[in-house]
mmCIF file of C-alpha atoms in Angstrom:
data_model
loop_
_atom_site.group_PDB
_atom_site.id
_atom_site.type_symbol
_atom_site.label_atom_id
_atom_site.label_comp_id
_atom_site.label_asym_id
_atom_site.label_seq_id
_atom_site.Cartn_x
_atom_site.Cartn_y
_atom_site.Cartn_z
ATOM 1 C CA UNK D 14 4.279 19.670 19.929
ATOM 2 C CA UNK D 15 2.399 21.953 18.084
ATOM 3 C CA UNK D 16 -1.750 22.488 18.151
ATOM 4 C CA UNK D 17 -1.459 21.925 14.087
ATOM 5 C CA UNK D 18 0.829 19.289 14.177
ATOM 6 C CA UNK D 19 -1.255 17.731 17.357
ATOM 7 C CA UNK D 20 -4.603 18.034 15.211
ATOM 8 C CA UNK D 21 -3.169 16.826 11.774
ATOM 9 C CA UNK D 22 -2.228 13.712 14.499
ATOM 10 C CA UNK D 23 -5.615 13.383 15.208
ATOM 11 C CA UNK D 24 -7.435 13.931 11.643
ATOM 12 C CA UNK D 25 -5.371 11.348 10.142
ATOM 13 C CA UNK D 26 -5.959 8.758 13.432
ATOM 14 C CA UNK D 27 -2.005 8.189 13.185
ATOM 15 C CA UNK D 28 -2.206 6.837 16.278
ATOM 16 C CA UNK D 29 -4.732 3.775 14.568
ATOM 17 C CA UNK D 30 -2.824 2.370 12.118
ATOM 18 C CA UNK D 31 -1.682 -1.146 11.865
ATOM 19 C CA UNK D 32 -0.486 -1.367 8.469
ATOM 20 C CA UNK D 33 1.238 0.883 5.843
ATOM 21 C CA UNK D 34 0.738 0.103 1.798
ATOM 22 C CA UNK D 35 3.446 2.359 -0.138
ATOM 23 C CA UNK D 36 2.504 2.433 -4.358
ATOM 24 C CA UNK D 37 4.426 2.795 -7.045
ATOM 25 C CA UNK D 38 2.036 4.595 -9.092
ATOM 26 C CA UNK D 39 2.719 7.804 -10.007
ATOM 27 C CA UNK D 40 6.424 8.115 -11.635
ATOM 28 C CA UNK D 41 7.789 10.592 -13.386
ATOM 29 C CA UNK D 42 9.472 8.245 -16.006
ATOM 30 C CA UNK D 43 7.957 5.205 -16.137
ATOM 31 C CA UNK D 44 9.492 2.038 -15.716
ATOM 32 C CA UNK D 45 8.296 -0.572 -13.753
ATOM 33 C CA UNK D 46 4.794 -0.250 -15.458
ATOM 34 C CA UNK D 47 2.760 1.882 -18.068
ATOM 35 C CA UNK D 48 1.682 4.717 -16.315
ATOM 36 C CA UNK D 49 -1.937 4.559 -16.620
ATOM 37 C CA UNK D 50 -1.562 0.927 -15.222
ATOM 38 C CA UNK D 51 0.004 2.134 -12.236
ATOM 39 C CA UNK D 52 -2.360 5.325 -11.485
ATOM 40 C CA UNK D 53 -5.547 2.616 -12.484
ATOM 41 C CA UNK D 54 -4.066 0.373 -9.380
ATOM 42 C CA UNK D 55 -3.600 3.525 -7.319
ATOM 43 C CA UNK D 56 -7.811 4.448 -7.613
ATOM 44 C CA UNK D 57 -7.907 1.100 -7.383
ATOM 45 C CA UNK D 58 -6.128 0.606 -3.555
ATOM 46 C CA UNK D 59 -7.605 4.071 -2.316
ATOM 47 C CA UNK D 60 -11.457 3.025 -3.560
ATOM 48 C CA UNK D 61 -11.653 -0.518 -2.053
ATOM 49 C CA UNK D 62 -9.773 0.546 0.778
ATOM 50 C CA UNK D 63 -12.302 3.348 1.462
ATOM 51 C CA UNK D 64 -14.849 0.965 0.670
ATOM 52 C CA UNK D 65 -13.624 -1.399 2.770
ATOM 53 C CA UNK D 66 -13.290 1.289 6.047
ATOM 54 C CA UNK D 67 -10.462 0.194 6.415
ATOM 55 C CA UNK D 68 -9.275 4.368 5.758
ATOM 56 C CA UNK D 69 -9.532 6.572 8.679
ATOM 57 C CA UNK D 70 -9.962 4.252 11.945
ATOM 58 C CA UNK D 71 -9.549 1.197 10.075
ATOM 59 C CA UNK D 72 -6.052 0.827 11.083
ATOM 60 C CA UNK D 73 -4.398 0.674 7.163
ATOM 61 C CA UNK D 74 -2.603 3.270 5.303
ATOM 62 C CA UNK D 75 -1.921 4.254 2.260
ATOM 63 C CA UNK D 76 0.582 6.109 0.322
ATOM 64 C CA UNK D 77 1.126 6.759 -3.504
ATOM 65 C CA UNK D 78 4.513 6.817 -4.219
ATOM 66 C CA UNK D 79 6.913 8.334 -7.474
ATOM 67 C CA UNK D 80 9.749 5.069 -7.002
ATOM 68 C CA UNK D 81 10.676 2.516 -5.223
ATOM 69 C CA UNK D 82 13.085 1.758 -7.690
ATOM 70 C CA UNK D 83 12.509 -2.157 -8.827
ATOM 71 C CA UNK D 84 11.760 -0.643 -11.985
ATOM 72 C CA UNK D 85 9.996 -3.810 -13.577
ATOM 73 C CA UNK D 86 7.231 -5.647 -13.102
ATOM 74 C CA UNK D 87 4.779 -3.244 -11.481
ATOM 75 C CA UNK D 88 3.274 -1.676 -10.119
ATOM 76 C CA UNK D 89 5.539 -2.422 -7.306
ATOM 77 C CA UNK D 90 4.002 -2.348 -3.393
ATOM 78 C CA UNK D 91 5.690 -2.449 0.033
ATOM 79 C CA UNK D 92 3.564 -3.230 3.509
ATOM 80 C CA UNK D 93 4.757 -2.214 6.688
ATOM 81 C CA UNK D 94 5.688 -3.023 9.169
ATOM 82 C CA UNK D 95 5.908 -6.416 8.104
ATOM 83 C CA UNK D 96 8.304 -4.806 5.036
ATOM 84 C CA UNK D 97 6.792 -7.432 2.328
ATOM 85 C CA UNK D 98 7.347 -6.011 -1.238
ATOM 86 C CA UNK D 99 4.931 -7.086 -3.687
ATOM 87 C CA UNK D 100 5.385 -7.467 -7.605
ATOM 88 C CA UNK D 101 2.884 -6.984 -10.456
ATOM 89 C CA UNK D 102 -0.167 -5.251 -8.132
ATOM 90 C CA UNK D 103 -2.997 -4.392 -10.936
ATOM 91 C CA UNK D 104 -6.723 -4.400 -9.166
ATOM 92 C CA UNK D 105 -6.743 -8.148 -9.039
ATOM 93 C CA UNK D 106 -3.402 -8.825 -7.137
ATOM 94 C CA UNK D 107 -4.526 -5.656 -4.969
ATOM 95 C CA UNK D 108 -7.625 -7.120 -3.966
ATOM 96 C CA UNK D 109 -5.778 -10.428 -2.519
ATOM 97 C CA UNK D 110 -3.778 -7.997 -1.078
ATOM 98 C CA UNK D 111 -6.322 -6.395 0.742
ATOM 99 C CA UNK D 112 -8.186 -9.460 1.769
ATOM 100 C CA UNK D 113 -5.118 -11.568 2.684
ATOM 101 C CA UNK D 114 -2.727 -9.167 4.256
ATOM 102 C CA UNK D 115 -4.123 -5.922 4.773
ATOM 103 C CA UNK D 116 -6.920 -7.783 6.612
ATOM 104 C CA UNK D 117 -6.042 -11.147 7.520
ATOM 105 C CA UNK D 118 -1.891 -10.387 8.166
ATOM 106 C CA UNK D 119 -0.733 -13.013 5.816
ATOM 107 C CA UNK D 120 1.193 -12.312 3.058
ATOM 108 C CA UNK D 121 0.091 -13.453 -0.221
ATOM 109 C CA UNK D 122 3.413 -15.075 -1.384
ATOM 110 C CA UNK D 123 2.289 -15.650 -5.416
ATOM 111 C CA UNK D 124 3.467 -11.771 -5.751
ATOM 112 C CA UNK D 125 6.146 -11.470 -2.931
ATOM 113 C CA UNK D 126 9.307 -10.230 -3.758
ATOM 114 C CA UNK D 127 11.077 -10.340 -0.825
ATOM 115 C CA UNK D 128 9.655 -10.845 2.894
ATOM 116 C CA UNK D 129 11.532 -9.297 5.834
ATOM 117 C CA UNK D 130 11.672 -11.592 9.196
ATOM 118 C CA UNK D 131 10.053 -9.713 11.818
ATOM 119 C CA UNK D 132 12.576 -11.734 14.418
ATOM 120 C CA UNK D 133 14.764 -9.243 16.506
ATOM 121 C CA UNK D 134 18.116 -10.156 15.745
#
């Protein structure tokens, strides 16, 4: 591996994370929400996440995303590596989010759309 790719490793604390929060936020025709909803939950996330320190070495990730292709009811959210997708995530539902999963690892099933097992088959 490379020393850039090695350091961009590092800067990012890849190596730290314990959860993954992908956004649809940003699309480039809107569907699954107005467009300024889904960029307001987006500064939302990335602010109380920040706020939070739960960014950096706090173990969670985030991503904003163009699709994820439900294309109603959004914004529309996927964890990982649990792989619960979430419905309908303004600043409120992002918050229990945060608190319930993000932090405390259980889902917050009034906004799940579809919960994978995490059972080995």
């Amino acid at each position: 591996m490379d020393a850039l790719l090695t350091n961009k490793i590092e800067k990012l604390h890849l190596a730290d994370i314990k959860r993954h929060i992908f956004l649809c936020c940003d699309q480039t025709v809107p569907k699954c929400c107005d467009y300024e909803k889904g960029l307001r939950s987006w500064e939302y996330l990335k602010r109380r996440l920040k706020e939070l320190n739960l960014t950096d070495r706090g173990g969670i990730y985030r991503s904003k995303v163009n699709c994820l292709r439900v294309c109603t009811s959004g914004p529309i959210a996927v964890v990982y590596p649990e792989g619960v997708w979430y419905h309908s995530c303004r600043e409120d539902v992002l918050e229990r989010i945060i608190q319930e999963h993000l932090i405390g690892g259980q889902p917050v099933k009034d906004y799940v759309l579809i919960q994978h097992s995490q059972e080995k088959a």
